[in-house]
Amino acid sequence: MKKDTSEELIKLRNMKTELRSVVEILPETRLILRLDTDLPIEDGVILDNSRLKKSIKTIEFLLKNNCKIAIIGHRGRPTDKDENLSLKTVYLELVSLLEENYIEVESVFVENFEDNEKIDLALAANQIVFMENLRFWRGEEENDPTFLKALMEVTQYFVNDAFGVAHRRQASITLHKLMPAFYGLSFLDEVRKIEEVLENPKHPIMVILGGAKTDKLTYLPGLLKIADQVLVGGKLPALIQDSLQPPFDIEKEKLVVADLKENGLDINEESIHKFKEIIERGGTIIWSGAMGNFEVEENQRGTSEIALAVASSDAYKIIAGGDTRASLIKLG
């Protein structure tokens, strides 16, 4: 089962693989490394660290080439600085993962982006400087890189190894427009996997969309061009009508929208049965998002039943997004 990709991969259909690999970076240089640090954390415990694990090979390569790495990433949707959404826990997890891989490094956690002298000194004294949650600064989601100026002034390159958020129009993702840019080994691996699926897919292709992120609905037109059927659950059925405005035209049988339970927090039994029948026929299955509020036991059935159906299928599978993986881990 192929995991930890994102439905935004559909945008890569026309992408040429001339993306510059991190292996082209000169040794002994300073760089910014964008990671996918939005890990599911519950009561201070990381439920799934696979996104971080996938970037270890990129970090290891850079360290072997004596590069100095300033790591940036985000977590959650803070409206201001929020200790509960700090990246300190993720930083400590990365240090632990490096130690497990027998990689010893000098590292430090830095809480602000404004002081370039402090960042400069931190990079001089350490191999890894792990920066605080980007979204603590408004410039990140407003796509205003001004707050990253101090960091850019003391680094030479930008490396993106955060495939799952590469579609976002946010300051840290668009640094490739302002600095010489390269792509991490994990990022390029994901691109290759998706190219293989899109160039020679096994039909029928089934896409399962769930969760609560409404921006997924913006991908429906593209997904429906590629998929044989798209199944929609989670909170999305309640929102889908607003996203399908004329002249958007689809074949009705291609889009299967779940009916929700009365509380609106899980798909109902009839929809579970219908989804399972469709999944059984799948040749390729792409799943992103839980079918209900899986954190509450009474709303776990939809996600649990769909997970069992996907696991039992012989199809090529892509499980997309940390929340989907977290729900599967929670359900065992």
mmCIF file of N, CA and C in Angstrom, residues 113-114 139-140 144-153 171-172:
data_model
loop_
_atom_site.group_PDB
_atom_site.id
_atom_site.type_symbol
_atom_site.label_atom_id
_atom_site.label_comp_id
_atom_site.label_asym_id
_atom_site.label_seq_id
_atom_site.Cartn_x
_atom_site.Cartn_y
_atom_site.Cartn_z
ATOM 1 N N PHE A 113 11.536 34.541 13.764
ATOM 2 C CA PHE A 113 12.131 34.688 12.434
ATOM 3 C C PHE A 113 12.734 36.072 12.213
ATOM 4 N N GLU A 114 12.539 36.984 13.160
ATOM 5 C CA GLU A 114 12.876 38.385 12.899
ATOM 6 C C GLU A 114 14.354 38.733 13.056
ATOM 7 N N GLY A 139 2.152 36.497 7.897
ATOM 8 C CA GLY A 139 2.712 36.496 6.554
ATOM 9 C C GLY A 139 2.682 35.142 5.873
ATOM 10 N N GLU A 140 2.696 34.067 6.645
ATOM 11 C CA GLU A 140 2.704 32.733 6.044
ATOM 12 C C GLU A 140 1.446 32.487 5.214
ATOM 13 N N ASP A 144 2.964 36.432 2.255
ATOM 14 C CA ASP A 144 3.850 37.596 2.323
ATOM 15 C C ASP A 144 5.158 37.145 2.977
ATOM 16 N N PRO A 145 6.206 36.922 2.186
ATOM 17 C CA PRO A 145 7.448 36.367 2.728
ATOM 18 C C PRO A 145 8.313 37.357 3.488
ATOM 19 N N THR A 146 7.809 38.557 3.742
ATOM 20 C CA THR A 146 8.609 39.566 4.437
ATOM 21 C C THR A 146 9.152 39.037 5.757
ATOM 22 N N PHE A 147 8.333 38.277 6.492
ATOM 23 C CA PHE A 147 8.767 37.786 7.806
ATOM 24 C C PHE A 147 9.877 36.740 7.694
ATOM 25 N N LEU A 148 10.103 36.234 6.481
ATOM 26 C CA LEU A 148 11.169 35.252 6.257
ATOM 27 C C LEU A 148 12.461 35.903 5.759
ATOM 28 N N LYS A 149 12.448 37.218 5.643
ATOM 29 C CA LYS A 149 13.599 37.928 5.080
ATOM 30 C C LYS A 149 14.887 37.658 5.851
ATOM 31 N N ALA A 150 14.813 37.699 7.181
ATOM 32 C CA ALA A 150 16.012 37.482 7.998
ATOM 33 C C ALA A 150 16.592 36.095 7.760
ATOM 34 N N LEU A 151 15.731 35.110 7.612
ATOM 35 C CA LEU A 151 16.182 33.740 7.356
ATOM 36 C C LEU A 151 16.784 33.616 5.962
ATOM 37 N N MET A 152 16.169 34.259 4.996
ATOM 38 C CA MET A 152 16.669 34.205 3.621
ATOM 39 C C MET A 152 18.030 34.877 3.497
ATOM 40 N N GLU A 153 18.256 35.911 4.297
ATOM 41 C CA GLU A 153 19.518 36.655 4.213
ATOM 42 C C GLU A 153 20.720 35.830 4.655
ATOM 43 N N ALA A 171 3.673 31.649 1.980
ATOM 44 C CA ALA A 171 5.013 32.223 1.860
ATOM 45 C C ALA A 171 6.111 31.167 1.809
ATOM 46 N N SER A 172 6.058 30.200 2.708
ATOM 47 C CA SER A 172 7.143 29.221 2.784
ATOM 48 C C SER A 172 7.172 28.279 1.595
#
